[in-house]
Amino acid sequence: SQVLANARALEDGLKSAGAKLLCSPTENHLVLLHTPAGQDGELLSGKLAEAGLLVKPEHLMTSADSISYPILRLSSLDATTRSLDERDMRKVGKTLGEFLLSSQDDREIKAVNKVIRKLVENLPLFSEDWLPELECTQDDDADFMLKAMIHGYS
C-alpha cells in the first residue's frame, strides 16, 4: 500500500541522514526513530512541532524492566492521506534526520518549516484519492455527503 511505501521511504530518508531507527524495516505506518543520545524527546517534539512536523516522544519498553529506548514515533498515515509520495517522504526523513544532527536553533527550525511548507502548501488536508466515489443526483447532495464523511454527521 502507499502508506507502507511512504513509511519505508521515510525510513530511507532518515537513514541517509545518519539517524538511528529501531524495528526497521517497518511493516506498517509507524517509524520508530531512536532519540539521539543526550537529547530530550519532549523538547525535540516541541521544536519539530514549531517546524511543522508532529512526532510523539515515548520510551520503547523491553522485556527487561530496566531497559527502555527513548524514541520519537513517526507515522506516514497523515502525510499519505494528504497525497505525499515516496519522494516527498524521503525528503521529509532526510530533513528530519539532518535537523537532529544540527544545532536545532531557530534558524534550523525555520529551515525545516520551509521544506515542510513547500511540500504541503498546495495539497488538500484530505486528498480526494482517499474518499469513496459519491453517487448523487444533485450538487447539493454531493456537498452534503462529502461534509458528512469528513465531519461525521448525517
PDB file of C-alpha atoms in Angstrom:
ATOM      1  CA  SER A   1       0.000   0.000   0.000  1.00  0.00           C
ATOM      2  CA  GLN A   2       1.021   3.630  -0.372  1.00  0.00           C
ATOM      3  CA  VAL A   3       1.040   4.087   3.404  1.00  0.00           C
ATOM      4  CA  LEU A   4       3.667   1.346   3.839  1.00  0.00           C
ATOM      5  CA  ALA A   5       5.699   2.552   0.840  1.00  0.00           C
ATOM      6  CA  ASN A   6       5.726   6.048   2.349  1.00  0.00           C
ATOM      7  CA  ALA A   7       6.771   4.757   5.784  1.00  0.00           C
ATOM      8  CA  ARG A   8       9.684   2.870   4.242  1.00  0.00           C
ATOM      9  CA  ALA A   9      10.675   5.921   2.193  1.00  0.00           C
ATOM     10  CA  LEU A  10      10.615   7.967   5.421  1.00  0.00           C
ATOM     11  CA  GLU A  11      12.961   5.379   6.944  1.00  0.00           C
ATOM     12  CA  ASP A  12      15.257   5.611   3.909  1.00  0.00           C
ATOM     13  CA  GLY A  13      15.456   9.391   4.233  1.00  0.00           C
ATOM     14  CA  LEU A  14      16.205   9.197   7.948  1.00  0.00           C
ATOM     15  CA  LYS A  15      18.927   6.579   7.413  1.00  0.00           C
ATOM     16  CA  SER A  16      20.515   8.639   4.630  1.00  0.00           C
ATOM     17  CA  ALA A  17      20.944  11.476   7.136  1.00  0.00           C
ATOM     18  CA  GLY A  18      22.519   9.168   9.710  1.00  0.00           C
ATOM     19  CA  ALA A  19      19.528   8.725  12.014  1.00  0.00           C
ATOM     20  CA  LYS A  20      19.201   5.509  14.012  1.00  0.00           C
ATOM     21  CA  LEU A  21      15.966   3.538  13.707  1.00  0.00           C
ATOM     22  CA  LEU A  22      14.503   0.764  15.823  1.00  0.00           C
ATOM     23  CA  CYS A  23      12.483  -2.152  14.445  1.00  0.00           C
ATOM     24  CA  SER A  24      13.397  -1.350  10.846  1.00  0.00           C
ATOM     25  CA  PRO A  25      12.201  -2.001   8.198  1.00  0.00           C
ATOM     26  CA  THR A  26       8.707  -1.107   9.284  1.00  0.00           C
ATOM     27  CA  GLU A  27       5.786  -3.357   8.447  1.00  0.00           C
ATOM     28  CA  ASN A  28       3.128  -0.671   8.893  1.00  0.00           C
ATOM     29  CA  HIS A  29       2.727   3.117   9.026  1.00  0.00           C
ATOM     30  CA  LEU A  30       4.908   3.585  12.120  1.00  0.00           C
ATOM     31  CA  VAL A  31       8.567   4.532  12.078  1.00  0.00           C
ATOM     32  CA  LEU A  32      10.451   4.383  15.375  1.00  0.00           C
ATOM     33  CA  LEU A  33      13.300   6.870  15.460  1.00  0.00           C
ATOM     34  CA  HIS A  34      15.850   6.448  18.251  1.00  0.00           C
ATOM     35  CA  THR A  35      16.170   9.762  20.086  1.00  0.00           C
ATOM     36  CA  PRO A  36      19.814  10.834  19.734  1.00  0.00           C
ATOM     37  CA  ALA A  37      21.923  10.452  22.878  1.00  0.00           C
ATOM     38  CA  GLY A  38      21.736  13.423  25.185  1.00  0.00           C
ATOM     39  CA  GLN A  39      18.599  14.849  23.556  1.00  0.00           C
ATOM     40  CA  ASP A  40      15.247  15.189  25.287  1.00  0.00           C
ATOM     41  CA  GLY A  41      12.319  13.728  23.313  1.00  0.00           C
ATOM     42  CA  GLU A  42       9.781  16.207  24.694  1.00  0.00           C
ATOM     43  CA  LEU A  43      11.992  19.165  23.805  1.00  0.00           C
ATOM     44  CA  LEU A  44      12.644  17.732  20.326  1.00  0.00           C
ATOM     45  CA  SER A  45       8.927  17.160  19.838  1.00  0.00           C
ATOM     46  CA  GLY A  46       8.245  20.829  20.625  1.00  0.00           C
ATOM     47  CA  LYS A  47      10.915  22.079  18.238  1.00  0.00           C
ATOM     48  CA  LEU A  48       9.656  19.783  15.482  1.00  0.00           C
ATOM     49  CA  ALA A  49       6.068  20.935  16.043  1.00  0.00           C
ATOM     50  CA  GLU A  50       7.297  24.501  15.555  1.00  0.00           C
ATOM     51  CA  ALA A  51       8.903  23.327  12.318  1.00  0.00           C
ATOM     52  CA  GLY A  52       5.679  21.693  11.106  1.00  0.00           C
ATOM     53  CA  LEU A  53       6.328  18.035  11.993  1.00  0.00           C
ATOM     54  CA  LEU A  54       4.282  16.208  14.594  1.00  0.00           C
ATOM     55  CA  VAL A  55       6.107  13.411  16.390  1.00  0.00           C
ATOM     56  CA  LYS A  56       5.340  11.582  19.605  1.00  0.00           C
ATOM     57  CA  PRO A  57       8.149  11.126  22.134  1.00  0.00           C
ATOM     58  CA  GLU A  58       7.975   7.827  24.041  1.00  0.00           C
ATOM     59  CA  HIS A  59      10.052   5.156  25.705  1.00  0.00           C
ATOM     60  CA  LEU A  60      10.049   1.770  23.993  1.00  0.00           C
ATOM     61  CA  MET A  61       9.982  -0.833  26.740  1.00  0.00           C
ATOM     62  CA  THR A  62      11.743  -4.170  26.505  1.00  0.00           C
ATOM     63  CA  SER A  63      11.135  -7.434  28.347  1.00  0.00           C
ATOM     64  CA  ALA A  64      13.719  -6.308  30.904  1.00  0.00           C
ATOM     65  CA  ASP A  65      12.094  -3.708  33.163  1.00  0.00           C
ATOM     66  CA  SER A  66      15.311  -1.753  33.482  1.00  0.00           C
ATOM     67  CA  ILE A  67      15.863  -1.320  29.723  1.00  0.00           C
ATOM     68  CA  SER A  68      13.948   1.108  27.542  1.00  0.00           C
ATOM     69  CA  TYR A  69      14.790   3.165  24.484  1.00  0.00           C
ATOM     70  CA  PRO A  70      13.853   6.824  24.043  1.00  0.00           C
ATOM     71  CA  ILE A  71      12.129   7.136  20.674  1.00  0.00           C
ATOM     72  CA  LEU A  72      10.207   9.527  18.500  1.00  0.00           C
ATOM     73  CA  ARG A  73       7.176   7.834  16.963  1.00  0.00           C
ATOM     74  CA  LEU A  74       6.514   8.897  13.385  1.00  0.00           C
ATOM     75  CA  SER A  75       3.649   7.906  11.095  1.00  0.00           C
ATOM     76  CA  SER A  76       3.181   8.028   7.342  1.00  0.00           C
ATOM     77  CA  LEU A  77      -0.620   7.966   7.592  1.00  0.00           C
ATOM     78  CA  ASP A  78      -1.486  11.676   7.617  1.00  0.00           C
ATOM     79  CA  ALA A  79       1.162  12.502   5.025  1.00  0.00           C
ATOM     80  CA  THR A  80      -0.202   9.801   2.723  1.00  0.00           C
ATOM     81  CA  THR A  81      -3.790  10.998   3.025  1.00  0.00           C
ATOM     82  CA  ARG A  82      -2.505  14.452   2.011  1.00  0.00           C
ATOM     83  CA  SER A  83      -1.042  12.895  -1.191  1.00  0.00           C
ATOM     84  CA  LEU A  84       2.656  12.872  -0.321  1.00  0.00           C
ATOM     85  CA  ASP A  85       4.544  10.124  -2.140  1.00  0.00           C
ATOM     86  CA  GLU A  86       7.793   8.218  -1.573  1.00  0.00           C
ATOM     87  CA  ARG A  87       9.963  11.007  -2.982  1.00  0.00           C
ATOM     88  CA  ASP A  88       8.342  13.505  -0.625  1.00  0.00           C
ATOM     89  CA  MET A  89       8.689  11.177   2.358  1.00  0.00           C
ATOM     90  CA  ARG A  90      12.386  10.576   1.667  1.00  0.00           C
ATOM     91  CA  LYS A  91      12.818  14.344   1.701  1.00  0.00           C
ATOM     92  CA  VAL A  92      10.911  14.627   4.994  1.00  0.00           C
ATOM     93  CA  GLY A  93      13.072  11.867   6.507  1.00  0.00           C
ATOM     94  CA  LYS A  94      16.337  13.377   5.311  1.00  0.00           C
ATOM     95  CA  THR A  95      15.283  16.826   6.539  1.00  0.00           C
ATOM     96  CA  LEU A  96      14.293  15.444   9.940  1.00  0.00           C
ATOM     97  CA  GLY A  97      17.482  13.392  10.244  1.00  0.00           C
ATOM     98  CA  GLU A  98      19.651  16.390   9.375  1.00  0.00           C
ATOM     99  CA  PHE A  99      17.749  18.526  11.887  1.00  0.00           C
ATOM    100  CA  LEU A 100      18.528  16.024  14.660  1.00  0.00           C
ATOM    101  CA  LEU A 101      22.242  16.425  13.935  1.00  0.00           C
ATOM    102  CA  SER A 102      22.069  20.222  13.688  1.00  0.00           C
ATOM    103  CA  SER A 103      22.216  22.935  16.332  1.00  0.00           C
ATOM    104  CA  GLN A 104      18.382  22.880  16.375  1.00  0.00           C
ATOM    105  CA  ASP A 105      18.298  26.644  16.804  1.00  0.00           C
ATOM    106  CA  ASP A 106      15.620  28.985  15.433  1.00  0.00           C
ATOM    107  CA  ARG A 107      17.381  29.192  12.055  1.00  0.00           C
ATOM    108  CA  GLU A 108      17.311  25.386  11.715  1.00  0.00           C
ATOM    109  CA  ILE A 109      13.666  25.192  12.832  1.00  0.00           C
ATOM    110  CA  LYS A 110      12.717  27.776  10.185  1.00  0.00           C
ATOM    111  CA  ALA A 111      14.665  25.855   7.532  1.00  0.00           C
ATOM    112  CA  VAL A 112      12.751  22.641   8.299  1.00  0.00           C
ATOM    113  CA  ASN A 113       9.479  24.554   8.328  1.00  0.00           C
ATOM    114  CA  LYS A 114      10.262  25.972   4.888  1.00  0.00           C
ATOM    115  CA  VAL A 115      10.855  22.474   3.456  1.00  0.00           C
ATOM    116  CA  ILE A 116       7.680  21.051   5.000  1.00  0.00           C
ATOM    117  CA  ARG A 117       5.565  24.027   3.994  1.00  0.00           C
ATOM    118  CA  LYS A 118       6.795  23.787   0.405  1.00  0.00           C
ATOM    119  CA  LEU A 119       5.837  20.091   0.299  1.00  0.00           C
ATOM    120  CA  VAL A 120       2.287  20.571   1.578  1.00  0.00           C
ATOM    121  CA  GLU A 121       1.264  24.142   0.723  1.00  0.00           C
ATOM    122  CA  ASN A 122      -0.740  23.159  -2.368  1.00  0.00           C
ATOM    123  CA  LEU A 123      -2.100  19.881  -1.053  1.00  0.00           C
ATOM    124  CA  PRO A 124      -5.573  19.348   0.408  1.00  0.00           C
ATOM    125  CA  LEU A 125      -5.930  18.408   4.074  1.00  0.00           C
ATOM    126  CA  PHE A 126      -7.541  15.180   2.902  1.00  0.00           C
ATOM    127  CA  SER A 127      -6.877  14.006  -0.646  1.00  0.00           C
ATOM    128  CA  GLU A 128      -9.815  13.023  -2.812  1.00  0.00           C
ATOM    129  CA  ASP A 129      -7.913   9.792  -3.566  1.00  0.00           C
ATOM    130  CA  TRP A 130      -8.973   8.618  -0.106  1.00  0.00           C
ATOM    131  CA  LEU A 131     -12.674   9.453  -0.475  1.00  0.00           C
ATOM    132  CA  PRO A 132     -15.129   6.934  -1.904  1.00  0.00           C
ATOM    133  CA  GLU A 133     -16.925   7.699  -5.144  1.00  0.00           C
ATOM    134  CA  LEU A 134     -20.164   9.562  -4.483  1.00  0.00           C
ATOM    135  CA  GLU A 135     -23.314   8.859  -6.407  1.00  0.00           C
ATOM    136  CA  CYS A 136     -25.532  11.909  -6.132  1.00  0.00           C
ATOM    137  CA  THR A 137     -28.143  13.343  -8.391  1.00  0.00           C
ATOM    138  CA  GLN A 138     -27.612  16.968  -7.392  1.00  0.00           C
ATOM    139  CA  ASP A 139     -24.587  19.056  -6.452  1.00  0.00           C
ATOM    140  CA  ASP A 140     -26.166  19.903  -3.090  1.00  0.00           C
ATOM    141  CA  ASP A 141     -26.420  16.195  -2.245  1.00  0.00           C
ATOM    142  CA  ALA A 142     -22.742  15.655  -3.127  1.00  0.00           C
ATOM    143  CA  ASP A 143     -21.656  18.603  -0.962  1.00  0.00           C
ATOM    144  CA  PHE A 144     -23.663  17.295   1.977  1.00  0.00           C
ATOM    145  CA  MET A 145     -22.336  13.744   1.602  1.00  0.00           C
ATOM    146  CA  LEU A 146     -18.750  14.981   1.423  1.00  0.00           C
ATOM    147  CA  LYS A 147     -19.190  17.099   4.566  1.00  0.00           C
ATOM    148  CA  ALA A 148     -20.831  14.156   6.334  1.00  0.00           C
ATOM    149  CA  MET A 149     -17.882  11.860   5.571  1.00  0.00           C
ATOM    150  CA  ILE A 150     -15.314  14.393   6.709  1.00  0.00           C
ATOM    151  CA  HIS A 151     -17.158  15.746   9.742  1.00  0.00           C
ATOM    152  CA  GLY A 152     -19.194  12.655  10.652  1.00  0.00           C
ATOM    153  CA  TYR A 153     -22.722  13.997  10.592  1.00  0.00           C
ATOM    154  CA  SER A 154     -25.827  12.907   8.728  1.00  0.00           C
TER     155      SER A 154
END
